[in-house]
């Protein structure tokens, strides 16, 4: 912005941040991807063709069916969504059934297809799904293949997004509270309190987190329900992950304590709570948001790793980590490499969070240069 | 300098103490007591639990005593006898199991650290010297992706691809024909052909982080007036770069061991499990799954303490390299 923008002088800080963020192309792309991902998670029942319980044992290990728009195989062109069907093949020696995509067969697919009925948000009962086989009585479709047990991988990834995407948010929210409170006290009070909290932070930073996480997660009773497990795992993750945020907050408080406006406010007789929450915190909220965004992907990766190792969430719960647990076996992987696709979802989301976080960090201080 | 060394070592004591307490808490966390579990485990295996043996164990580890006393007994055993407790899953002392797996774990971690440096160093310098060049963008992109891929996924993909392309198994440390063979050139080559996957997988995230740090630091240094002054006096670019800015930018390189090391140790648990390596990670995971807590807690303790020691060493090296760090703590 070399030209002085007329609106620039009267724009609020958030508007300036937004203008700056908008110029960061990768960050904008990341933001769009994340918006789509969270919408998918929100409307998982609608987006997924099937529910997580929908099982077609007869189709275990079926490969992905590519969605096609134009059918050129019969005479001329035929428009319409369809996928190719399967032919099964039984190995005479091992009696193992393998499926192959058969290019002769067509299974028509349509948007807003009729399928299992469900209650969206527990309110509206409907049986429409964003995409699915046109004939609900006909053969099932597996856009991203089926798992060994005959679950639809695409539906499971969509439903798993709910857990995997929220565990980062909930976990970061929890560690945000701990981080802001402890970092704030540390930076504002200073003295021996600061020393103690700093030692605590250094302790957490100097030890390898995963073994500690695993140790704590292993102690969660196995008979706990999925919800209970989900929250316990979140608490365990955030109990260790708050240190980075605390450091940022402390550094900011240390710097702000010396600022003139803080001294002036204090001299005006404003008490510490209002000084902290009314005057100091708002001046670096944008930095806090940036640091928080950068902390979310680490959380998502941690949940994935824990569940992958079998100590995080466990099987009826569907998350990207539990889905990847199935891909642990190399023999399975050789037969069904598409089981790695939940990993691709993890990478895309984590990358997007990193881009958005970087963009926010650059935009957080709109008055700089 | 010596004051700084003493100070850092003194700082380490409460950290190590805290680690030992946390490890002990993890040992105590699962419900049910150790002896009952051990007895039932032995019965499952068809070996009747010898009451005298159980009593001896109970007396040795003070299992009837209150928890703080148990902690002290455990610590005393470790400090004075190198006795970490018994693993009932393996029916062996924990120290024997550690002796089997720890050397390879340390070798793998240090090897990866070396790999991280060797790769990050030239790429980081190149990115800083030619910022916004295609090569820099390539390095940044790969770095971003390297940070975003969970390492177990990378391990799975690499093994899958190497099987597809080269055939053969790359899981474990040795092929079957070399597994129990004596050391030879062939065995060593076989070892190397297996080790590249864990080293790459473990090193990727750290390398990506280091490249970013080195690039940012060196870019900052290159804008300093002394660099401009040197250039104005006709100093060659290469010499100008190596003489000062690189030296200054390298210091954080050493201090990053502080966070690369914990990351490597964390990653080793996952990668070791996926690739079936004889390291402490899979051993710990198995112990946690079967609630063999003395083994699990001891591994957490040893691995964390080693990490802290590694960090301490890197801090000392940094103080030796950088007078500013030394003087700051006088």
mmCIF file with all atom_site columns, C-alpha atoms in Angstrom, chain A residues 106-256:
data_model
loop_
_atom_site.group_PDB
_atom_site.id
_atom_site.type_symbol
_atom_site.label_atom_id
_atom_site.label_alt_id
_atom_site.label_comp_id
_atom_site.label_asym_id
_atom_site.label_entity_id
_atom_site.label_seq_id
_atom_site.pdbx_PDB_ins_code
_atom_site.Cartn_x
_atom_site.Cartn_y
_atom_site.Cartn_z
_atom_site.occupancy
_atom_site.B_iso_or_equiv
_atom_site.pdbx_formal_charge
_atom_site.auth_seq_id
_atom_site.auth_comp_id
_atom_site.auth_asym_id
_atom_site.auth_atom_id
_atom_site.pdbx_PDB_model_num
ATOM 1   C CA . UNK A 1 106 ? -22.383 -48.216 -13.866 1.00 0.00 ? 106 UNK A CA 1
ATOM 2   C CA . UNK A 1 107 ? -23.800 -47.251 -10.525 1.00 0.00 ? 107 UNK A CA 1
ATOM 3   C CA . UNK A 1 108 ? -25.602 -43.929 -10.916 1.00 0.00 ? 108 UNK A CA 1
ATOM 4   C CA . UNK A 1 109 ? -24.887 -41.336 -8.244  1.00 0.00 ? 109 UNK A CA 1
ATOM 5   C CA . UNK A 1 110 ? -26.838 -38.167 -7.466  1.00 0.00 ? 110 UNK A CA 1
ATOM 6   C CA . UNK A 1 111 ? -26.804 -35.160 -5.198  1.00 0.00 ? 111 UNK A CA 1
ATOM 7   C CA . UNK A 1 112 ? -29.335 -34.993 -2.360  1.00 0.00 ? 112 UNK A CA 1
ATOM 8   C CA . UNK A 1 113 ? -29.678 -38.732 -2.588  1.00 0.00 ? 113 UNK A CA 1
ATOM 9   C CA . UNK A 1 114 ? -32.045 -40.700 -0.456  1.00 0.00 ? 114 UNK A CA 1
ATOM 10  C CA . UNK A 1 115 ? -30.328 -42.773 2.209   1.00 0.00 ? 115 UNK A CA 1
ATOM 11  C CA . UNK A 1 116 ? -30.427 -43.638 5.878   1.00 0.00 ? 116 UNK A CA 1
ATOM 12  C CA . UNK A 1 117 ? -32.527 -41.175 7.824   1.00 0.00 ? 117 UNK A CA 1
ATOM 13  C CA . UNK A 1 118 ? -30.887 -39.136 10.566  1.00 0.00 ? 118 UNK A CA 1
ATOM 14  C CA . UNK A 1 119 ? -31.597 -36.115 12.725  1.00 0.00 ? 119 UNK A CA 1
ATOM 15  C CA . UNK A 1 120 ? -29.493 -33.097 11.857  1.00 0.00 ? 120 UNK A CA 1
ATOM 16  C CA . UNK A 1 121 ? -28.430 -31.363 15.104  1.00 0.00 ? 121 UNK A CA 1
ATOM 17  C CA . UNK A 1 122 ? -31.008 -33.598 16.774  1.00 0.00 ? 122 UNK A CA 1
ATOM 18  C CA . UNK A 1 123 ? -33.757 -31.409 15.327  1.00 0.00 ? 123 UNK A CA 1
ATOM 19  C CA . UNK A 1 124 ? -34.650 -32.028 11.715  1.00 0.00 ? 124 UNK A CA 1
ATOM 20  C CA . UNK A 1 125 ? -35.329 -35.565 10.652  1.00 0.00 ? 125 UNK A CA 1
ATOM 21  C CA . UNK A 1 126 ? -34.370 -36.201 7.032   1.00 0.00 ? 126 UNK A CA 1
ATOM 22  C CA . UNK A 1 127 ? -33.019 -38.950 4.828   1.00 0.00 ? 127 UNK A CA 1
ATOM 23  C CA . UNK A 1 128 ? -31.246 -36.784 2.264   1.00 0.00 ? 128 UNK A CA 1
ATOM 24  C CA . UNK A 1 129 ? -27.464 -36.893 1.875   1.00 0.00 ? 129 UNK A CA 1
ATOM 25  C CA . UNK A 1 130 ? -25.353 -34.458 -0.111  1.00 0.00 ? 130 UNK A CA 1
ATOM 26  C CA . UNK A 1 131 ? -24.186 -37.223 -2.387  1.00 0.00 ? 131 UNK A CA 1
ATOM 27  C CA . UNK A 1 132 ? -24.946 -40.914 -2.604  1.00 0.00 ? 132 UNK A CA 1
ATOM 28  C CA . UNK A 1 133 ? -26.148 -43.713 -4.843  1.00 0.00 ? 133 UNK A CA 1
ATOM 29  C CA . UNK A 1 134 ? -29.244 -42.680 -6.784  1.00 0.00 ? 134 UNK A CA 1
ATOM 30  C CA . UNK A 1 135 ? -30.935 -45.951 -5.957  1.00 0.00 ? 135 UNK A CA 1
ATOM 31  C CA . UNK A 1 136 ? -30.912 -46.522 -2.181  1.00 0.00 ? 136 UNK A CA 1
ATOM 32  C CA . UNK A 1 137 ? -31.729 -50.198 -2.718  1.00 0.00 ? 137 UNK A CA 1
ATOM 33  C CA . UNK A 1 138 ? -28.909 -50.676 -5.233  1.00 0.00 ? 138 UNK A CA 1
ATOM 34  C CA . UNK A 1 139 ? -25.221 -51.421 -4.628  1.00 0.00 ? 139 UNK A CA 1
ATOM 35  C CA . UNK A 1 140 ? -23.364 -49.079 -2.238  1.00 0.00 ? 140 UNK A CA 1
ATOM 36  C CA . UNK A 1 141 ? -20.730 -46.616 -3.429  1.00 0.00 ? 141 UNK A CA 1
ATOM 37  C CA . UNK A 1 142 ? -17.316 -46.191 -1.819  1.00 0.00 ? 142 UNK A CA 1
ATOM 38  C CA . UNK A 1 143 ? -15.764 -42.979 -3.169  1.00 0.00 ? 143 UNK A CA 1
ATOM 39  C CA . UNK A 1 144 ? -12.565 -43.466 -1.194  1.00 0.00 ? 144 UNK A CA 1
ATOM 40  C CA . UNK A 1 145 ? -12.755 -47.215 -0.890  1.00 0.00 ? 145 UNK A CA 1
ATOM 41  C CA . UNK A 1 146 ? -13.926 -49.394 1.965   1.00 0.00 ? 146 UNK A CA 1
ATOM 42  C CA . UNK A 1 147 ? -12.073 -50.401 5.098   1.00 0.00 ? 147 UNK A CA 1
ATOM 43  C CA . UNK A 1 148 ? -11.244 -54.040 5.766   1.00 0.00 ? 148 UNK A CA 1
ATOM 44  C CA . UNK A 1 149 ? -14.447 -54.333 7.791   1.00 0.00 ? 149 UNK A CA 1
ATOM 45  C CA . UNK A 1 150 ? -16.583 -52.891 5.011   1.00 0.00 ? 150 UNK A CA 1
ATOM 46  C CA . UNK A 1 151 ? -17.081 -49.362 6.315   1.00 0.00 ? 151 UNK A CA 1
ATOM 47  C CA . UNK A 1 152 ? -17.187 -46.492 3.829   1.00 0.00 ? 152 UNK A CA 1
ATOM 48  C CA . UNK A 1 153 ? -13.893 -44.642 4.257   1.00 0.00 ? 153 UNK A CA 1
ATOM 49  C CA . UNK A 1 154 ? -15.228 -41.348 2.866   1.00 0.00 ? 154 UNK A CA 1
ATOM 50  C CA . UNK A 1 155 ? -18.106 -41.269 5.345   1.00 0.00 ? 155 UNK A CA 1
ATOM 51  C CA . UNK A 1 156 ? -15.771 -42.177 8.178   1.00 0.00 ? 156 UNK A CA 1
ATOM 52  C CA . UNK A 1 157 ? -13.313 -39.395 7.289   1.00 0.00 ? 157 UNK A CA 1
ATOM 53  C CA . UNK A 1 158 ? -16.196 -36.905 7.205   1.00 0.00 ? 158 UNK A CA 1
ATOM 54  C CA . UNK A 1 159 ? -17.501 -38.057 10.583  1.00 0.00 ? 159 UNK A CA 1
ATOM 55  C CA . UNK A 1 160 ? -13.979 -38.288 12.014  1.00 0.00 ? 160 UNK A CA 1
ATOM 56  C CA . UNK A 1 161 ? -13.416 -34.633 11.126  1.00 0.00 ? 161 UNK A CA 1
ATOM 57  C CA . UNK A 1 162 ? -15.815 -33.793 13.928  1.00 0.00 ? 162 UNK A CA 1
ATOM 58  C CA . UNK A 1 163 ? -13.555 -35.253 16.605  1.00 0.00 ? 163 UNK A CA 1
ATOM 59  C CA . UNK A 1 164 ? -10.207 -34.441 15.024  1.00 0.00 ? 164 UNK A CA 1
ATOM 60  C CA . UNK A 1 165 ? -11.023 -30.837 14.244  1.00 0.00 ? 165 UNK A CA 1
ATOM 61  C CA . UNK A 1 166 ? -12.686 -30.034 17.551  1.00 0.00 ? 166 UNK A CA 1
ATOM 62  C CA . UNK A 1 167 ? -10.126 -31.708 19.802  1.00 0.00 ? 167 UNK A CA 1
ATOM 63  C CA . UNK A 1 168 ? -7.643  -29.086 18.641  1.00 0.00 ? 168 UNK A CA 1
ATOM 64  C CA . UNK A 1 169 ? -10.041 -26.251 19.426  1.00 0.00 ? 169 UNK A CA 1
ATOM 65  C CA . UNK A 1 170 ? -11.176 -27.553 22.795  1.00 0.00 ? 170 UNK A CA 1
ATOM 66  C CA . UNK A 1 171 ? -7.634  -28.451 23.798  1.00 0.00 ? 171 UNK A CA 1
ATOM 67  C CA . UNK A 1 172 ? -6.271  -25.097 22.749  1.00 0.00 ? 172 UNK A CA 1
ATOM 68  C CA . UNK A 1 173 ? -9.090  -23.298 24.554  1.00 0.00 ? 173 UNK A CA 1
ATOM 69  C CA . UNK A 1 174 ? -8.140  -25.113 27.745  1.00 0.00 ? 174 UNK A CA 1
ATOM 70  C CA . UNK A 1 175 ? -4.426  -24.496 27.366  1.00 0.00 ? 175 UNK A CA 1
ATOM 71  C CA . UNK A 1 176 ? -5.208  -20.905 26.396  1.00 0.00 ? 176 UNK A CA 1
ATOM 72  C CA . UNK A 1 177 ? -6.845  -20.302 29.770  1.00 0.00 ? 177 UNK A CA 1
ATOM 73  C CA . UNK A 1 178 ? -3.950  -21.895 31.676  1.00 0.00 ? 178 UNK A CA 1
ATOM 74  C CA . UNK A 1 179 ? -1.387  -20.129 29.512  1.00 0.00 ? 179 UNK A CA 1
ATOM 75  C CA . UNK A 1 180 ? -2.932  -16.667 29.800  1.00 0.00 ? 180 UNK A CA 1
ATOM 76  C CA . UNK A 1 181 ? -3.484  -16.929 33.552  1.00 0.00 ? 181 UNK A CA 1
ATOM 77  C CA . UNK A 1 182 ? -0.059  -18.336 34.415  1.00 0.00 ? 182 UNK A CA 1
ATOM 78  C CA . UNK A 1 183 ? 1.809   -16.300 31.829  1.00 0.00 ? 183 UNK A CA 1
ATOM 79  C CA . UNK A 1 184 ? -0.072  -13.180 32.916  1.00 0.00 ? 184 UNK A CA 1
ATOM 80  C CA . UNK A 1 185 ? 0.697   -13.694 36.588  1.00 0.00 ? 185 UNK A CA 1
ATOM 81  C CA . UNK A 1 186 ? 4.294   -14.472 35.731  1.00 0.00 ? 186 UNK A CA 1
ATOM 82  C CA . UNK A 1 187 ? 4.757   -11.347 33.643  1.00 0.00 ? 187 UNK A CA 1
ATOM 83  C CA . UNK A 1 188 ? 2.663   -8.977  35.724  1.00 0.00 ? 188 UNK A CA 1
ATOM 84  C CA . UNK A 1 189 ? 3.738   -9.925  39.218  1.00 0.00 ? 189 UNK A CA 1
ATOM 85  C CA . UNK A 1 190 ? 7.348   -10.823 38.440  1.00 0.00 ? 190 UNK A CA 1
ATOM 86  C CA . UNK A 1 191 ? 9.756   -11.655 41.277  1.00 0.00 ? 191 UNK A CA 1
ATOM 87  C CA . UNK A 1 192 ? 9.867   -15.142 42.749  1.00 0.00 ? 192 UNK A CA 1
ATOM 88  C CA . UNK A 1 193 ? 6.424   -16.023 41.354  1.00 0.00 ? 193 UNK A CA 1
ATOM 89  C CA . UNK A 1 194 ? 7.840   -15.406 37.911  1.00 0.00 ? 194 UNK A CA 1
ATOM 90  C CA . UNK A 1 195 ? 10.878  -17.566 38.666  1.00 0.00 ? 195 UNK A CA 1
ATOM 91  C CA . UNK A 1 196 ? 8.733   -20.482 39.850  1.00 0.00 ? 196 UNK A CA 1
ATOM 92  C CA . UNK A 1 197 ? 6.426   -20.342 36.828  1.00 0.00 ? 197 UNK A CA 1
ATOM 93  C CA . UNK A 1 198 ? 9.391   -20.007 34.494  1.00 0.00 ? 198 UNK A CA 1
ATOM 94  C CA . UNK A 1 199 ? 11.017  -23.096 35.989  1.00 0.00 ? 199 UNK A CA 1
ATOM 95  C CA . UNK A 1 200 ? 7.737   -24.954 35.533  1.00 0.00 ? 200 UNK A CA 1
ATOM 96  C CA . UNK A 1 201 ? 7.573   -23.926 31.879  1.00 0.00 ? 201 UNK A CA 1
ATOM 97  C CA . UNK A 1 202 ? 11.183  -24.906 31.289  1.00 0.00 ? 202 UNK A CA 1
ATOM 98  C CA . UNK A 1 203 ? 10.487  -28.251 32.893  1.00 0.00 ? 203 UNK A CA 1
ATOM 99  C CA . UNK A 1 204 ? 7.621   -28.977 30.519  1.00 0.00 ? 204 UNK A CA 1
ATOM 100 C CA . UNK A 1 205 ? 9.599   -27.782 27.535  1.00 0.00 ? 205 UNK A CA 1
ATOM 101 C CA . UNK A 1 206 ? 12.684  -29.820 28.308  1.00 0.00 ? 206 UNK A CA 1
ATOM 102 C CA . UNK A 1 207 ? 11.010  -33.211 28.506  1.00 0.00 ? 207 UNK A CA 1
ATOM 103 C CA . UNK A 1 208 ? 9.743   -35.209 25.535  1.00 0.00 ? 208 UNK A CA 1
ATOM 104 C CA . UNK A 1 209 ? 5.990   -34.718 25.542  1.00 0.00 ? 209 UNK A CA 1
ATOM 105 C CA . UNK A 1 210 ? 4.807   -37.836 23.753  1.00 0.00 ? 210 UNK A CA 1
ATOM 106 C CA . UNK A 1 211 ? 6.031   -40.379 26.336  1.00 0.00 ? 211 UNK A CA 1
ATOM 107 C CA . UNK A 1 212 ? 4.430   -38.260 29.042  1.00 0.00 ? 212 UNK A CA 1
ATOM 108 C CA . UNK A 1 213 ? 1.174   -37.980 27.105  1.00 0.00 ? 213 UNK A CA 1
ATOM 109 C CA . UNK A 1 214 ? 1.184   -41.712 26.496  1.00 0.00 ? 214 UNK A CA 1
ATOM 110 C CA . UNK A 1 215 ? 1.866   -42.446 30.144  1.00 0.00 ? 215 UNK A CA 1
ATOM 111 C CA . UNK A 1 216 ? -1.057  -40.311 31.251  1.00 0.00 ? 216 UNK A CA 1
ATOM 112 C CA . UNK A 1 217 ? -3.378  -41.561 28.494  1.00 0.00 ? 217 UNK A CA 1
ATOM 113 C CA . UNK A 1 218 ? -2.621  -45.172 29.390  1.00 0.00 ? 218 UNK A CA 1
ATOM 114 C CA . UNK A 1 219 ? -4.025  -44.526 32.856  1.00 0.00 ? 219 UNK A CA 1
ATOM 115 C CA . UNK A 1 220 ? -7.447  -43.557 31.490  1.00 0.00 ? 220 UNK A CA 1
ATOM 116 C CA . UNK A 1 221 ? -9.724  -46.486 32.346  1.00 0.00 ? 221 UNK A CA 1
ATOM 117 C CA . UNK A 1 222 ? -10.572 -48.552 29.288  1.00 0.00 ? 222 UNK A CA 1
ATOM 118 C CA . UNK A 1 223 ? -14.261 -48.808 30.152  1.00 0.00 ? 223 UNK A CA 1
ATOM 119 C CA . UNK A 1 224 ? -14.890 -45.078 29.880  1.00 0.00 ? 224 UNK A CA 1
ATOM 120 C CA . UNK A 1 225 ? -17.268 -43.944 27.173  1.00 0.00 ? 225 UNK A CA 1
ATOM 121 C CA . UNK A 1 226 ? -16.092 -42.112 24.069  1.00 0.00 ? 226 UNK A CA 1
ATOM 122 C CA . UNK A 1 227 ? -17.165 -38.696 25.389  1.00 0.00 ? 227 UNK A CA 1
ATOM 123 C CA . UNK A 1 228 ? -15.388 -39.156 28.700  1.00 0.00 ? 228 UNK A CA 1
ATOM 124 C CA . UNK A 1 229 ? -12.282 -40.335 26.899  1.00 0.00 ? 229 UNK A CA 1
ATOM 125 C CA . UNK A 1 230 ? -12.435 -37.425 24.492  1.00 0.00 ? 230 UNK A CA 1
ATOM 126 C CA . UNK A 1 231 ? -12.437 -34.887 27.305  1.00 0.00 ? 231 UNK A CA 1
ATOM 127 C CA . UNK A 1 232 ? -9.802  -36.661 29.369  1.00 0.00 ? 232 UNK A CA 1
ATOM 128 C CA . UNK A 1 233 ? -7.484  -36.833 26.370  1.00 0.00 ? 233 UNK A CA 1
ATOM 129 C CA . UNK A 1 234 ? -8.095  -33.144 25.703  1.00 0.00 ? 234 UNK A CA 1
ATOM 130 C CA . UNK A 1 235 ? -7.244  -32.270 29.289  1.00 0.00 ? 235 UNK A CA 1
ATOM 131 C CA . UNK A 1 236 ? -4.081  -34.396 29.131  1.00 0.00 ? 236 UNK A CA 1
ATOM 132 C CA . UNK A 1 237 ? -3.008  -32.734 25.893  1.00 0.00 ? 237 UNK A CA 1
ATOM 133 C CA . UNK A 1 238 ? -3.610  -29.213 27.148  1.00 0.00 ? 238 UNK A CA 1
ATOM 134 C CA . UNK A 1 239 ? -2.039  -29.853 30.555  1.00 0.00 ? 239 UNK A CA 1
ATOM 135 C CA . UNK A 1 240 ? 1.312   -30.026 28.784  1.00 0.00 ? 240 UNK A CA 1
ATOM 136 C CA . UNK A 1 241 ? 0.732   -27.802 25.760  1.00 0.00 ? 241 UNK A CA 1
ATOM 137 C CA . UNK A 1 242 ? 0.071   -24.494 27.524  1.00 0.00 ? 242 UNK A CA 1
ATOM 138 C CA . UNK A 1 243 ? 3.721   -23.564 27.922  1.00 0.00 ? 243 UNK A CA 1
ATOM 139 C CA . UNK A 1 244 ? 4.249   -21.826 24.571  1.00 0.00 ? 244 UNK A CA 1
ATOM 140 C CA . UNK A 1 245 ? 1.271   -19.545 25.104  1.00 0.00 ? 245 UNK A CA 1
ATOM 141 C CA . UNK A 1 246 ? 2.345   -18.739 28.644  1.00 0.00 ? 246 UNK A CA 1
ATOM 142 C CA . UNK A 1 247 ? 5.721   -17.665 27.288  1.00 0.00 ? 247 UNK A CA 1
ATOM 143 C CA . UNK A 1 248 ? 4.183   -15.339 24.711  1.00 0.00 ? 248 UNK A CA 1
ATOM 144 C CA . UNK A 1 249 ? 1.824   -13.799 27.264  1.00 0.00 ? 249 UNK A CA 1
ATOM 145 C CA . UNK A 1 250 ? 4.587   -13.316 29.809  1.00 0.00 ? 250 UNK A CA 1
ATOM 146 C CA . UNK A 1 251 ? 6.862   -11.621 27.310  1.00 0.00 ? 251 UNK A CA 1
ATOM 147 C CA . UNK A 1 252 ? 4.072   -9.250  26.283  1.00 0.00 ? 252 UNK A CA 1
ATOM 148 C CA . UNK A 1 253 ? 3.194   -8.381  29.877  1.00 0.00 ? 253 UNK A CA 1
ATOM 149 C CA . UNK A 1 254 ? 6.831   -7.738  30.677  1.00 0.00 ? 254 UNK A CA 1
ATOM 150 C CA . UNK A 1 255 ? 7.090   -5.311  27.776  1.00 0.00 ? 255 UNK A CA 1
ATOM 151 C CA . UNK A 1 256 ? 3.744   -3.649  28.487  1.00 0.00 ? 256 UNK A CA 1
#
